[in-house]
CSV table of C-alpha atoms and ligand atoms in Angstrom, one decimal:
chain,number,residue,atom,x,y,z
A,1297,UNK,CA,72.2,7.6,-47.4
A,1298,UNK,CA,70.3,10.8,-47.7
A,1299,UNK,CA,72.4,11.7,-50.9
A,1300,UNK,CA,71.0,9.6,-53.8
A,1301,UNK,CA,71.5,10.5,-57.5
A,1302,UNK,CA,68.5,10.4,-59.6
A,1303,UNK,CA,70.7,8.2,-62.4
A,1304,UNK,CA,71.4,5.5,-59.3
A,1305,UNK,CA,67.7,4.7,-59.7
A,1306,UNK,CA,68.4,1.8,-62.1
A,1307,UNK,CA,71.0,0.5,-59.6
A,1308,UNK,CA,68.6,0.8,-57.0
A,1309,UNK,CA,65.4,-0.8,-58.5
A,1310,UNK,CA,67.0,-4.2,-58.4
A,1311,UNK,CA,67.7,-4.0,-54.7
A,1312,UNK,CA,64.1,-2.6,-54.0
A,1313,UNK,CA,62.3,-5.0,-56.0
A,1314,UNK,CA,64.3,-8.0,-54.2
A,1315,UNK,CA,63.3,-6.5,-50.8
A,1316,UNK,CA,60.4,-8.5,-49.4
A,1317,UNK,CA,60.0,-5.3,-47.2
A,1318,UNK,CA,57.7,-2.8,-49.3
A,1319,UNK,CA,59.6,-0.1,-50.5
A,1320,UNK,CA,58.5,2.6,-53.2
A,1321,UNK,CA,60.8,5.7,-54.7
A,1322,UNK,CA,59.1,8.8,-55.9
A,1323,UNK,CA,60.5,11.3,-57.7
A,1324,UNK,CA,59.8,15.4,-58.2
A,1325,UNK,CA,57.6,17.2,-56.5
A,1326,UNK,CA,54.7,16.1,-58.0
A,1327,UNK,CA,55.8,12.6,-56.7
A,1328,UNK,CA,55.9,10.1,-59.4
A,1329,UNK,CA,56.1,6.7,-58.9
A,1330,UNK,CA,59.6,5.2,-60.1
A,1331,UNK,CA,59.7,2.1,-58.1
A,1332,UNK,CA,57.2,0.5,-56.3
A,1333,UNK,CA,58.2,-3.1,-55.6
A,1334,UNK,CA,55.6,-5.9,-54.7
A,1335,UNK,CA,55.2,-5.8,-51.2
A,1336,UNK,CA,54.4,-2.3,-51.5
A,1337,UNK,CA,52.2,-2.7,-54.3
A,1338,UNK,CA,50.4,-5.5,-52.2
A,1339,UNK,CA,50.3,-2.9,-49.3
A,1340,UNK,CA,48.4,-0.5,-51.2
A,1341,UNK,CA,46.2,-2.9,-53.1
A,1342,UNK,CA,47.2,-2.3,-56.1
A,1343,UNK,CA,49.5,-3.9,-58.9
A,1344,UNK,CA,52.7,-2.5,-61.1
A,1345,UNK,CA,50.1,-0.2,-63.0
A,1346,UNK,CA,50.9,2.4,-60.1
A,1347,UNK,CA,54.4,2.6,-61.9
A,1348,UNK,CA,54.7,6.3,-64.0
A,1349,UNK,CA,51.7,7.9,-62.1
A,1350,UNK,CA,51.7,10.1,-59.6
A,1351,UNK,CA,51.2,9.1,-55.7
A,1352,UNK,CA,48.0,11.0,-56.0
A,1353,UNK,CA,46.7,9.4,-59.3
A,1354,UNK,CA,47.9,5.9,-58.0
A,1355,UNK,CA,46.1,5.9,-54.9
A,1356,UNK,CA,43.0,8.0,-55.1
A,1357,UNK,CA,41.5,7.0,-51.6
A,1358,UNK,CA,44.5,8.5,-49.7
A,1359,UNK,CA,44.0,11.8,-51.3
A,1360,UNK,CA,41.7,13.1,-48.5
A,1361,UNK,CA,44.0,11.2,-45.9
A,1362,UNK,CA,47.2,13.7,-45.1
A,1363,UNK,CA,49.8,11.8,-46.7
A,1364,UNK,CA,49.7,14.1,-50.2
A,1365,UNK,CA,50.6,16.8,-47.5
A,1366,UNK,CA,53.3,14.6,-45.5
A,1367,UNK,CA,55.1,14.3,-48.6
A,1368,UNK,CA,55.1,17.4,-49.7
A,1369,UNK,CA,56.5,18.7,-46.4
A,1370,UNK,CA,59.1,16.0,-46.8
A,1371,UNK,CA,60.0,17.5,-50.2
A,1372,UNK,CA,59.7,21.0,-49.2
A,1373,UNK,CA,62.0,20.7,-45.7
A,1374,UNK,CA,64.2,17.9,-46.4
A,1375,UNK,CA,63.4,16.5,-43.2
A,1376,UNK,CA,62.4,12.9,-43.3
A,1377,UNK,CA,58.8,11.6,-41.5
A,1378,UNK,CA,58.5,8.3,-39.2
A,1379,UNK,CA,54.9,7.3,-38.4
A,1380,UNK,CA,54.4,4.7,-36.1
A,1381,UNK,CA,51.3,2.6,-36.3
A,1382,UNK,CA,49.7,5.4,-38.7
A,1383,UNK,CA,45.7,4.3,-39.6
A,1384,UNK,CA,45.6,4.3,-43.6
A,1385,UNK,CA,42.4,3.6,-45.3
A,1386,UNK,CA,43.2,1.7,-48.7
A,1387,UNK,CA,41.0,0.0,-51.1
A,1388,UNK,CA,41.8,-3.7,-51.0
A,1389,UNK,CA,40.3,-6.3,-53.0
A,1390,UNK,CA,37.9,-3.6,-54.3
A,1391,UNK,CA,36.7,-2.4,-50.3
A,1392,UNK,CA,37.9,0.3,-48.5
A,1393,UNK,CA,39.6,-1.2,-45.3
A,1394,UNK,CA,41.6,0.0,-42.2
A,1395,UNK,CA,45.1,-1.1,-42.0
A,1396,UNK,CA,48.1,0.5,-39.6
A,1397,UNK,CA,51.6,1.0,-40.8
A,1398,UNK,CA,54.5,2.1,-39.3
A,1399,UNK,CA,56.2,3.9,-42.4
A,1400,UNK,CA,59.3,6.5,-43.5
A,1401,UNK,CA,59.3,9.0,-45.9
A,1402,UNK,CA,62.9,9.7,-46.3
A,1403,UNK,CA,64.0,12.6,-48.4
A,1404,UNK,CA,66.2,11.9,-51.6
A,1405,UNK,CA,68.7,14.5,-52.0
A,1406,UNK,CA,71.5,15.4,-54.7
A,1407,UNK,CA,74.8,16.6,-53.9
A,1408,UNK,CA,73.9,20.1,-53.5
A,1409,UNK,CA,71.7,18.8,-51.1
A,1410,UNK,CA,68.5,19.3,-52.8
A,1411,UNK,CA,65.4,17.0,-52.6
A,1412,UNK,CA,64.7,15.3,-55.8
A,1413,UNK,CA,62.5,12.7,-54.5
A,1414,UNK,CA,61.3,10.3,-51.6
A,1415,UNK,CA,61.9,7.0,-50.4
A,1416,UNK,CA,59.0,5.2,-49.2
A,1417,UNK,CA,59.3,2.4,-46.6
A,1418,UNK,CA,56.7,0.6,-44.8
A,1419,UNK,CA,55.5,-2.4,-42.3
A,1420,UNK,CA,52.0,-3.4,-42.2
A,1421,UNK,CA,51.5,-3.8,-38.3
A,1422,UNK,CA,47.7,-4.1,-38.8
A,1423,UNK,CA,47.3,-7.5,-37.2
A,1424,UNK,CA,49.6,-6.4,-34.0
A,1425,UNK,CA,47.3,-3.0,-33.6
A,1426,UNK,CA,43.8,-4.7,-34.0
A,1427,UNK,CA,45.0,-7.5,-31.2
A,1428,UNK,CA,46.1,-4.9,-29.4
A,1429,UNK,CA,43.1,-2.6,-29.5
A,1430,UNK,CA,40.9,-5.6,-29.1
A,1431,UNK,CA,42.6,-6.2,-25.7
A,1432,UNK,CA,42.7,-2.8,-24.3
A,1433,UNK,CA,38.8,-2.8,-25.2
A,1434,UNK,CA,38.5,-5.7,-23.6
A,1435,UNK,CA,40.2,-4.7,-20.6
A,1436,UNK,CA,38.2,-1.4,-20.5
A,1437,UNK,CA,35.2,-3.1,-20.8
A,1438,UNK,CA,36.2,-5.5,-17.7
A,1439,UNK,CA,37.5,-2.0,-15.9
A,1440,UNK,CA,34.2,-0.9,-16.1
A,1441,UNK,CA,32.3,-3.8,-14.9
A,1442,UNK,CA,34.2,-4.1,-12.4
A,1443,UNK,CA,33.9,-0.5,-11.2
A,1444,UNK,CA,30.2,-0.5,-11.6
A,1445,UNK,CA,29.8,-3.7,-9.4
A,1446,UNK,CA,31.6,-1.5,-7.0
A,1447,UNK,CA,34.3,-4.7,-6.9
A,1448,UNK,CA,37.7,-4.5,-5.5
A,1449,UNK,CA,40.8,-6.3,-7.2
A,1450,UNK,CA,44.0,-7.3,-5.9
A,1451,UNK,CA,47.2,-9.4,-6.7
A,1452,UNK,CA,50.1,-11.1,-4.8
A,1453,UNK,CA,53.0,-11.3,-6.8
A,1454,UNK,CA,54.6,-15.4,-6.4
A,1455,UNK,CA,57.9,-14.6,-6.0
A,1456,UNK,CA,58.1,-11.3,-3.7
A,1457,UNK,CA,54.9,-11.5,-2.4
A,1458,UNK,CA,54.3,-7.7,-3.1
A,1459,UNK,CA,50.7,-6.8,-3.1
A,1460,UNK,CA,48.7,-4.8,-5.4
A,1461,UNK,CA,45.6,-3.7,-4.0
A,1462,UNK,CA,43.0,-1.8,-5.9
A,1463,UNK,CA,41.8,1.8,-4.8
A,1464,UNK,CA,38.2,-0.1,-4.2
A,1465,UNK,CA,40.0,-2.6,-2.1
A,1466,UNK,CA,42.0,-0.5,0.4
A,1467,UNK,CA,38.4,1.4,0.7
A,1468,UNK,CA,36.6,-1.8,1.3
A,1469,UNK,CA,39.3,-2.3,4.4
A,1470,UNK,CA,39.2,1.7,5.3
A,1471,UNK,CA,42.4,2.9,3.8
A,1472,UNK,CA,43.1,6.0,1.5
A,1473,UNK,CA,44.3,5.5,-1.8
A,1474,UNK,CA,47.9,6.3,-0.9
A,1475,UNK,CA,48.1,4.1,1.9
A,1476,UNK,CA,50.3,1.1,1.8
A,1477,UNK,CA,48.3,-1.9,2.0
A,1478,UNK,CA,50.2,-5.3,2.1
A,1479,UNK,CA,49.8,-8.7,3.1
A,1480,UNK,CA,50.3,-8.2,6.6
A,1481,UNK,CA,48.1,-5.1,6.6
A,1482,UNK,CA,45.0,-6.7,5.4
A,1483,UNK,CA,45.5,-9.9,7.5
A,1484,UNK,CA,45.6,-7.7,10.3
A,1485,UNK,CA,42.3,-6.2,9.5
A,1486,UNK,CA,40.6,-9.7,9.5
A,1487,UNK,CA,38.4,-10.1,12.2
A,1488,UNK,CA,40.3,-12.4,14.7
A,1489,UNK,CA,38.1,-15.6,14.7
A,1490,UNK,CA,38.9,-15.7,10.8
A,1491,UNK,CA,42.6,-14.8,10.2
A,1492,UNK,CA,44.4,-17.8,10.8
A,1493,UNK,CA,41.8,-19.1,8.5
A,1494,UNK,CA,42.1,-16.8,6.0
A,1495,UNK,CA,46.0,-17.0,6.3
A,1496,UNK,CA,46.2,-20.7,6.1
A,1497,UNK,CA,43.7,-20.8,3.0
A,1498,UNK,CA,46.0,-18.1,1.0
A,1499,UNK,CA,49.3,-20.2,1.8
A,1500,UNK,CA,47.6,-23.6,0.6
A,1501,UNK,CA,46.1,-22.0,-2.5
A,1502,UNK,CA,49.9,-20.3,-2.8
A,1503,UNK,CA,51.4,-23.9,-2.4
A,1504,UNK,CA,49.4,-26.1,-4.0
A,1505,UNK,CA,47.6,-23.9,-6.5
A,1506,UNK,CA,43.9,-24.0,-7.1
A,1507,UNK,CA,41.3,-21.3,-6.5
A,1508,UNK,CA,39.6,-20.2,-3.2
A,1509,UNK,CA,36.0,-18.6,-2.2
A,1510,UNK,CA,35.9,-17.0,1.3
A,1511,UNK,CA,33.5,-14.9,3.4
A,1512,UNK,CA,34.6,-13.2,6.5
A,1513,UNK,CA,34.3,-10.0,8.3
A,1514,UNK,CA,37.0,-7.2,8.5
A,1515,UNK,CA,37.2,-4.1,10.8
A,1516,UNK,CA,37.8,-1.0,9.1
A,1517,UNK,CA,41.1,0.5,9.3
A,1518,UNK,CA,39.6,4.1,10.6
A,1519,UNK,CA,36.2,3.0,12.3
A,1520,UNK,CA,36.6,-0.4,13.4
A,1521,UNK,CA,33.1,-1.0,11.8
A,1522,UNK,CA,32.7,-4.4,10.6
A,1523,UNK,CA,32.2,-5.1,7.1
A,1524,UNK,CA,31.4,-8.6,5.7
A,1525,UNK,CA,33.6,-9.3,2.4
A,1526,UNK,CA,33.7,-12.2,-0.2
A,1527,UNK,CA,37.1,-13.0,-1.8
A,1528,UNK,CA,38.0,-14.9,-4.4
A,1529,UNK,CA,41.1,-15.7,-5.8
A,1530,UNK,CA,43.0,-18.1,-7.9
A,1531,UNK,CA,47.1,-18.8,-8.7
A,1532,UNK,CA,47.8,-17.9,-12.1
A,1533,UNK,CA,51.2,-19.9,-13.7
A,1534,UNK,CA,53.4,-19.5,-16.8
A,1535,UNK,CA,53.4,-21.7,-19.4
A,1536,UNK,CA,55.7,-23.9,-17.6
A,1537,UNK,CA,53.5,-24.2,-14.3
A,1538,UNK,CA,55.5,-21.5,-12.7
A,1539,UNK,CA,53.7,-19.3,-10.1
A,1540,UNK,CA,53.1,-15.9,-11.4
A,1541,UNK,CA,50.6,-14.2,-9.4
A,1542,UNK,CA,47.7,-14.9,-7.1
A,1543,UNK,CA,44.9,-12.4,-7.6
A,1544,UNK,CA,41.3,-12.1,-7.3
A,1545,UNK,CA,38.3,-9.7,-6.8
A,1546,UNK,CA,36.8,-8.7,-3.0
A,1547,UNK,CA,33.0,-7.6,-2.9
A,1548,UNK,CA,31.1,-6.1,0.0
A,1549,UNK,CA,28.6,-8.7,1.4
A,1550,UNK,CA,27.5,-6.9,4.6
A,1551,UNK,CA,24.0,-6.3,3.8
A,1552,UNK,CA,23.2,-9.4,2.2
A,1553,UNK,CA,25.3,-11.2,5.4
A,1554,UNK,CA,23.0,-9.0,7.9
A,1555,UNK,CA,20.0,-10.3,5.9
A,1556,UNK,CA,21.1,-13.6,6.5
A,1557,UNK,CA,21.6,-13.5,9.9
A,1558,UNK,CA,18.4,-12.0,10.6
A,1559,UNK,CA,16.7,-14.7,8.6
A,1560,UNK,CA,18.8,-17.1,10.1
A,1561,UNK,CA,18.0,-15.9,14.1
A,1562,UNK,CA,14.1,-16.1,13.2
A,1563,UNK,CA,14.2,-19.4,12.1
A,1564,UNK,CA,16.4,-20.6,15.0
A,1565,UNK,CA,13.6,-18.4,17.3
A,1566,UNK,CA,10.6,-20.2,15.8
A,1567,UNK,CA,12.1,-23.4,15.4
A,1568,UNK,CA,13.4,-23.0,19.2
A,1569,UNK,CA,9.8,-21.9,20.2
A,1570,UNK,CA,7.9,-25.2,18.4
A,1571,UNK,CA,10.0,-27.6,20.2
A,1572,UNK,CA,8.7,-27.4,23.6
A,1573,UNK,CA,4.6,-27.7,22.2
A,1574,UNK,CA,5.5,-30.5,19.8
A,1575,UNK,CA,7.4,-32.5,22.6
A,1576,UNK,CA,4.4,-32.1,24.8
A,1577,UNK,CA,2.0,-33.2,22.1
A,1578,UNK,CA,4.1,-36.2,21.3
A,1579,UNK,CA,4.2,-37.2,25.0
A,1580,UNK,CA,0.4,-37.1,24.9
A,1581,UNK,CA,0.2,-39.1,22.1
A,1582,UNK,CA,2.4,-41.7,23.6
A,1583,UNK,CA,0.3,-41.9,26.7
A,1584,UNK,CA,-3.1,-42.3,24.8
A,1585,UNK,CA,-1.5,-45.1,22.8
A,1586,UNK,CA,-0.3,-46.7,26.2
A,1587,UNK,CA,-3.9,-46.1,27.5
A,1588,UNK,CA,-5.7,-47.4,25.0
A,1589,UNK,CA,-5.9,-51.3,25.6
A,1590,UNK,CA,-4.7,-53.3,22.2
A,1591,UNK,CA,-7.6,-54.5,19.7
A,1592,UNK,CA,-10.1,-52.1,21.4
A,1593,UNK,CA,-10.3,-49.3,18.8
A,1594,UNK,CA,-8.8,-50.5,15.7
A,1595,UNK,CA,-9.3,-47.0,14.0
A,1596,UNK,CA,-7.8,-44.7,17.3
A,1597,UNK,CA,-5.1,-47.3,17.5
A,1598,UNK,CA,-3.8,-46.3,14.0
A,1599,UNK,CA,-4.9,-42.9,13.9
A,1600,UNK,CA,-2.7,-42.2,16.9
A,1601,UNK,CA,0.3,-44.1,15.3
A,1602,UNK,CA,0.0,-42.1,12.2
A,1603,UNK,CA,-0.2,-38.8,14.3
A,1604,UNK,CA,2.7,-40.0,16.3
A,1605,UNK,CA,4.7,-40.9,13.0
A,1606,UNK,CA,3.7,-37.5,11.7
A,1607,UNK,CA,4.8,-35.5,14.9
A,1608,UNK,CA,8.8,-37.3,14.4
A,1609,UNK,CA,9.1,-36.1,10.9
A,1610,UNK,CA,8.2,-32.6,12.3
A,1611,UNK,CA,10.6,-32.6,15.2
A,1612,UNK,CA,12.9,-33.9,12.6
A,1613,UNK,CA,12.4,-30.8,10.3
A,1614,UNK,CA,12.7,-28.5,13.4
A,1615,UNK,CA,16.1,-30.0,14.2
A,1616,UNK,CA,17.4,-29.5,10.6
A,1617,UNK,CA,16.4,-25.8,10.9
A,1618,UNK,CA,17.9,-25.8,14.4
A,1619,UNK,CA,21.2,-27.3,13.2
A,1620,UNK,CA,21.4,-24.9,9.9
A,1621,UNK,CA,21.2,-21.8,12.3
A,1622,UNK,CA,23.9,-23.1,14.5
A,1623,UNK,CA,26.1,-24.3,11.5
A,1624,UNK,CA,25.6,-20.6,9.8
A,1625,UNK,CA,26.5,-18.9,13.4
A,1626,UNK,CA,29.2,-21.3,13.8
A,1627,UNK,CA,28.0,-22.7,16.9
A,1628,UNK,CA,28.0,-26.2,15.8
A,1629,UNK,CA,30.4,-28.5,17.2
A,1630,UNK,CA,31.0,-32.7,17.2
A,1631,UNK,CA,30.8,-34.5,20.3
A,1632,UNK,CA,33.1,-37.6,18.9
A,1633,UNK,CA,33.2,-40.6,20.2
A,1634,UNK,CA,34.3,-44.0,18.9
A,1635,UNK,CA,31.5,-46.8,17.4
A,1636,UNK,CA,30.8,-49.1,14.8
A,1637,UNK,CA,29.1,-47.5,12.0
A,1638,UNK,CA,27.8,-50.6,10.7
A,1639,UNK,CA,25.7,-51.0,13.8
A,1640,UNK,CA,24.8,-47.4,14.1
A,1641,UNK,CA,23.4,-48.1,10.3
A,1642,UNK,CA,21.7,-51.3,11.3
A,1643,UNK,CA,19.7,-49.5,14.0
A,1644,UNK,CA,18.6,-46.7,11.7
A,1645,UNK,CA,17.3,-49.1,9.2
A,1646,UNK,CA,15.6,-51.2,11.7
A,1647,UNK,CA,13.8,-47.8,12.9
A,1648,UNK,CA,13.2,-46.8,9.4
A,1649,UNK,CA,11.6,-50.4,8.6
A,1650,UNK,CA,9.8,-50.0,11.6
A,1651,UNK,CA,8.2,-46.8,10.4
A,1652,UNK,CA,7.8,-47.9,6.9
A,1653,UNK,CA,5.6,-50.2,5.0
A,1654,UNK,CA,6.0,-48.9,1.5
A,1655,UNK,CA,9.5,-50.0,0.4
A,1656,UNK,CA,11.7,-52.8,0.9
A,1657,UNK,CA,15.5,-52.3,2.7
A,1658,UNK,CA,18.4,-54.4,1.7
A,1659,UNK,CA,21.5,-54.0,3.6
A,1660,UNK,CA,24.0,-55.9,1.4
A,1661,UNK,CA,27.9,-55.4,2.8
A,1662,UNK,CA,27.9,-55.1,6.3
A,1663,UNK,CA,31.6,-54.2,6.8
A,1664,UNK,CA,32.9,-53.6,10.3
A,1665,UNK,CA,33.9,-49.6,10.7
A,1666,UNK,CA,35.0,-48.4,13.9
A,1667,UNK,CA,34.8,-44.4,13.8
A,1668,UNK,CA,36.1,-41.7,15.7
A,1669,UNK,CA,32.6,-39.3,14.7
A,1670,UNK,CA,29.9,-37.7,15.9
A,1671,UNK,CA,27.6,-40.5,16.5
A,1672,UNK,CA,23.8,-38.4,16.2
A,1673,UNK,CA,25.1,-36.7,13.3
A,1674,UNK,CA,26.7,-39.2,11.4
A,1675,UNK,CA,23.0,-41.0,12.0
A,1676,UNK,CA,21.2,-37.9,10.7
A,1677,UNK,CA,23.2,-38.1,7.5
A,1678,UNK,CA,22.0,-41.7,6.8
A,1679,UNK,CA,18.5,-40.8,8.3
A,1680,UNK,CA,18.2,-38.3,5.4
A,1681,UNK,CA,19.7,-40.3,2.8
A,1682,UNK,CA,17.1,-42.9,3.5
A,1683,UNK,CA,14.1,-40.9,3.9
A,1684,UNK,CA,15.4,-39.2,0.5
A,1685,UNK,CA,15.3,-42.7,-1.2
A,1686,UNK,CA,11.6,-43.2,0.5
A,1687,UNK,CA,10.1,-39.8,-0.9
A,1688,UNK,CA,11.8,-39.9,-4.4
A,1689,UNK,CA,11.2,-43.7,-5.3
A,1690,UNK,CA,8.0,-45.3,-6.2
A,1691,UNK,CA,6.1,-47.6,-3.3
A,1692,UNK,CA,7.5,-51.4,-3.7
A,1693,UNK,CA,10.9,-50.6,-4.6
A,1694,UNK,CA,13.9,-52.1,-3.1
A,1695,UNK,CA,16.4,-49.6,-1.5
A,1696,UNK,CA,20.0,-51.2,-1.3
A,1697,UNK,CA,22.2,-49.9,1.5
A,1698,UNK,CA,26.1,-50.7,1.9
A,1699,UNK,CA,28.7,-50.2,4.4
A,1700,UNK,CA,32.1,-50.9,3.1
A,1701,UNK,CA,35.8,-50.4,4.1
A,1702,UNK,CA,37.9,-48.7,1.6
A,1703,UNK,CA,41.5,-48.6,2.5
A,1704,UNK,CA,41.4,-46.1,5.6
A,1705,UNK,CA,37.8,-45.0,5.0
A,1706,UNK,CA,34.3,-46.5,5.3
A,1707,UNK,CA,31.8,-45.6,2.7
A,1708,UNK,CA,27.9,-45.6,3.5
A,1709,UNK,CA,25.6,-45.8,-0.1
A,1710,UNK,CA,22.2,-45.8,-0.1
A,1711,UNK,CA,20.5,-46.5,-3.9
A,1712,UNK,CA,16.8,-46.0,-5.0
A,1713,UNK,CA,15.3,-47.0,-8.1
A,1714,UNK,CA,13.6,-43.5,-8.3
A,1715,UNK,CA,13.5,-40.4,-10.3
A,1716,UNK,CA,17.0,-39.7,-10.2
A,1717,UNK,CA,19.2,-36.7,-10.2
A,1718,UNK,CA,20.2,-35.0,-13.6
A,1719,UNK,CA,24.4,-34.5,-13.8
A,1720,UNK,CA,23.7,-30.7,-13.8
A,1721,UNK,CA,22.1,-31.3,-10.5
A,1722,UNK,CA,24.1,-33.8,-8.7
A,1723,UNK,CA,26.3,-30.8,-7.4
A,1724,UNK,CA,23.6,-28.4,-6.7
A,1725,UNK,CA,21.7,-30.6,-4.4
A,1726,UNK,CA,23.8,-30.4,-1.4
A,1727,UNK,CA,23.5,-26.2,-1.5
A,1728,UNK,CA,21.1,-24.8,1.1
A,1729,UNK,CA,17.7,-24.8,-0.1
A,1730,UNK,CA,18.1,-26.6,-3.3
A,1731,UNK,CA,15.4,-28.8,-4.7
A,1732,UNK,CA,15.2,-29.9,-8.2
A,1733,UNK,CA,12.9,-27.9,-10.4
A,1734,UNK,CA,10.8,-30.5,-11.6
A,1735,UNK,CA,6.9,-31.5,-11.0
A,1736,UNK,CA,7.2,-34.6,-9.2
A,1737,UNK,CA,9.8,-32.7,-6.6
A,1738,UNK,CA,7.0,-30.2,-6.2
A,1739,UNK,CA,4.4,-32.8,-5.0
A,1740,UNK,CA,6.7,-33.9,-2.2
A,1741,UNK,CA,7.3,-32.1,1.1
A,1742,UNK,CA,10.8,-30.8,1.6
A,1743,UNK,CA,12.8,-27.5,2.6
A,1744,UNK,CA,16.2,-28.3,0.7
A,1745,UNK,CA,18.1,-28.3,3.6
A,1746,UNK,CA,18.6,-32.2,4.5
A,1747,UNK,CA,21.6,-32.6,2.0
A,1748,UNK,CA,22.8,-29.2,2.8
A,1749,UNK,CA,23.4,-30.1,6.5
A,1750,UNK,CA,24.5,-33.5,5.5
A,1751,UNK,CA,27.5,-32.2,3.6
A,1752,UNK,CA,28.2,-29.9,6.3
A,1753,UNK,CA,28.3,-32.9,8.8
A,1754,UNK,CA,30.5,-34.8,6.5
A,1755,UNK,CA,32.9,-32.3,5.8
A,1756,UNK,CA,33.3,-31.7,9.5
A,1757,UNK,CA,34.4,-35.2,9.5
A,1758,UNK,CA,37.3,-34.5,6.9
A,1759,UNK,CA,34.8,-36.6,4.5
A,1760,UNK,CA,33.4,-36.6,0.9
A,1761,UNK,CA,29.8,-36.6,0.3
A,1762,UNK,CA,28.3,-37.2,-3.3
A,1763,UNK,CA,25.7,-38.8,-5.5
A,1764,UNK,CA,25.9,-40.8,-8.8
A,1765,UNK,CA,22.6,-41.1,-10.5
A,1766,UNK,CA,21.1,-41.5,-14.2
A,1767,UNK,CA,17.6,-39.2,-14.7
A,1768,UNK,CA,15.0,-41.8,-14.0
A,1769,UNK,CA,17.1,-44.5,-13.3
A,1770,UNK,CA,17.6,-44.3,-9.8
A,1771,UNK,CA,20.2,-42.4,-7.3
A,1772,UNK,CA,22.8,-43.9,-5.2
A,1773,UNK,CA,24.0,-41.3,-2.4
A,1774,UNK,CA,27.2,-41.9,-0.8
A,1775,UNK,CA,29.4,-40.8,1.8
A,1776,UNK,CA,32.9,-41.9,3.2
A,1777,UNK,CA,34.5,-40.9,6.7
A,1778,UNK,CA,38.3,-41.8,7.5
A,1779,UNK,CA,38.1,-44.8,10.1
A,1780,UNK,CA,39.2,-44.3,13.8
B,2796,ADP,P1,14.6,-32.0,0.1
B,2796,ADP,O1,14.5,-33.4,0.3
B,2796,ADP,O2,13.7,-31.5,2.0
B,2796,ADP,O3,14.1,-31.0,-0.6
B,2796,ADP,P2,17.4,-32.5,0.6
B,2796,ADP,O4,18.4,-31.3,0.8
B,2796,ADP,O5,17.3,-33.4,1.5
B,2796,ADP,O6,15.9,-31.4,0.9
B,2796,ADP,O7,17.4,-32.7,-1.0
B,2796,ADP,C1,17.6,-31.4,-2.0
B,2796,ADP,C2,16.9,-32.0,-3.2
B,2796,ADP,O8,17.5,-33.2,-3.9
B,2796,ADP,C3,15.6,-32.5,-3.1
B,2796,ADP,O9,14.4,-31.0,-3.2
B,2796,ADP,C4,15.6,-33.3,-4.4
B,2796,ADP,O10,15.7,-32.6,-5.8
B,2796,ADP,C5,17.0,-33.9,-4.7
B,2796,ADP,N1,17.6,-35.3,-4.1
B,2796,ADP,C6,17.6,-35.4,-2.7
B,2796,ADP,N2,17.6,-37.1,-2.9
B,2796,ADP,C7,17.0,-37.4,-3.8
B,2796,ADP,C8,17.2,-38.8,-4.2
B,2796,ADP,N3,17.2,-40.2,-3.8
B,2796,ADP,N4,16.6,-39.0,-5.6
B,2796,ADP,C9,16.3,-37.6,-6.3
B,2796,ADP,N5,16.2,-36.5,-6.3
B,2796,ADP,C10,17.1,-36.4,-4.9
């Protein structure tokens, strides 16, 4: 179709003009525009006034771009030129804009093989190219961020289970970039105590979807040195929900973990050392309370009772710290027994009533609920709910308590009429050391570990813990654990 005669133009004109594809036909070395359909006029940002002009004059903004030369080369050599995603800067709507075109300059020859013109077809691929460039730039930015944060990335194919770790991921496991690292290799380098747990978590996430966030020690493949890592992973699916791959990031948290451990050891040591003198102070105070005849010295009596109450508070705090450090080092264990949770609740409320004159405690529902749980630790959770209700609600208000059996679980709730917890803080109050940032909380003593411990204890019992609240309208804290 290279041989088109000059007098064929009229026949071609109709076809070109009807074509939805941008086409132009230029004649002579000067590239005079003989035909240019609406689509190419639009692509050039021009109108039919271009017809009859030379290409050079019709689109002057292209003069310092390579197109005049390309056309001339096609004319001289008789060889077609094909461009893929070439950048073309054209004035459209009065503004010089960047476009990308796939276009062809095809030489038109007479029957002697002499070139007499050029046929120009073009496809505007600007949207496609811009979208791809944006995606590539975003990927590059992400890659740079990942690299500068020294994060490793990995992906596991959902069907083949083939693993694709990044070089940094391999480095964290002590492997060279050219060494193979499948799922089995990485699992074998995870500390023995955590291996099954990590494998099961990955399997569950694979089967049920969702994401995971784990911290565990690994051993360097070459030096066996321990390194703590945090990995997060998520299952990605196609639009029909079919699993595609499981991927995520991995980071070195050794330094933070060692700092945590040192802090933890320090807290454990101090708390342990404080326990002994506190126990002896408490027994001396008890002794004094018993020694002073009743009604003899009102002031001394009440001062000793108050001191005793403060010692109880301090002992609870110290036990909280010890529990926290045990929990962190994985040393917390449950000593389970069967008991009636409702009886425990009544015992604790009676105790709290004995010490607290500031609030009224009402137990509404008291369902019998036999559970197989750690009585002391569940007691600690109830105690924490009650002491928080007292701390964070005004004097002379009522604290409502319930013990309700729902299906195969028992739910305990403690509702106060205090400052409440904003929705944005409701999940965070169960985090370690989290205290809501407001002026009232600052005036109330606390370390933000009570609810953290409560959460961990309830999770160890396969239960749930949560809060429902409106700011300034009071808060209701709940936990539920399975019945025996
Ligand atoms: P602490 O009371 O020692 O700060 P907790 O872990 O028991 O530690 O509670 C964490 C935070 O949750 C508290 O600092 C407080 O901001 C919020 N909180 C807990 N209980 C209540 C409550 N009943 N009403 C309002 N805020 C509460």
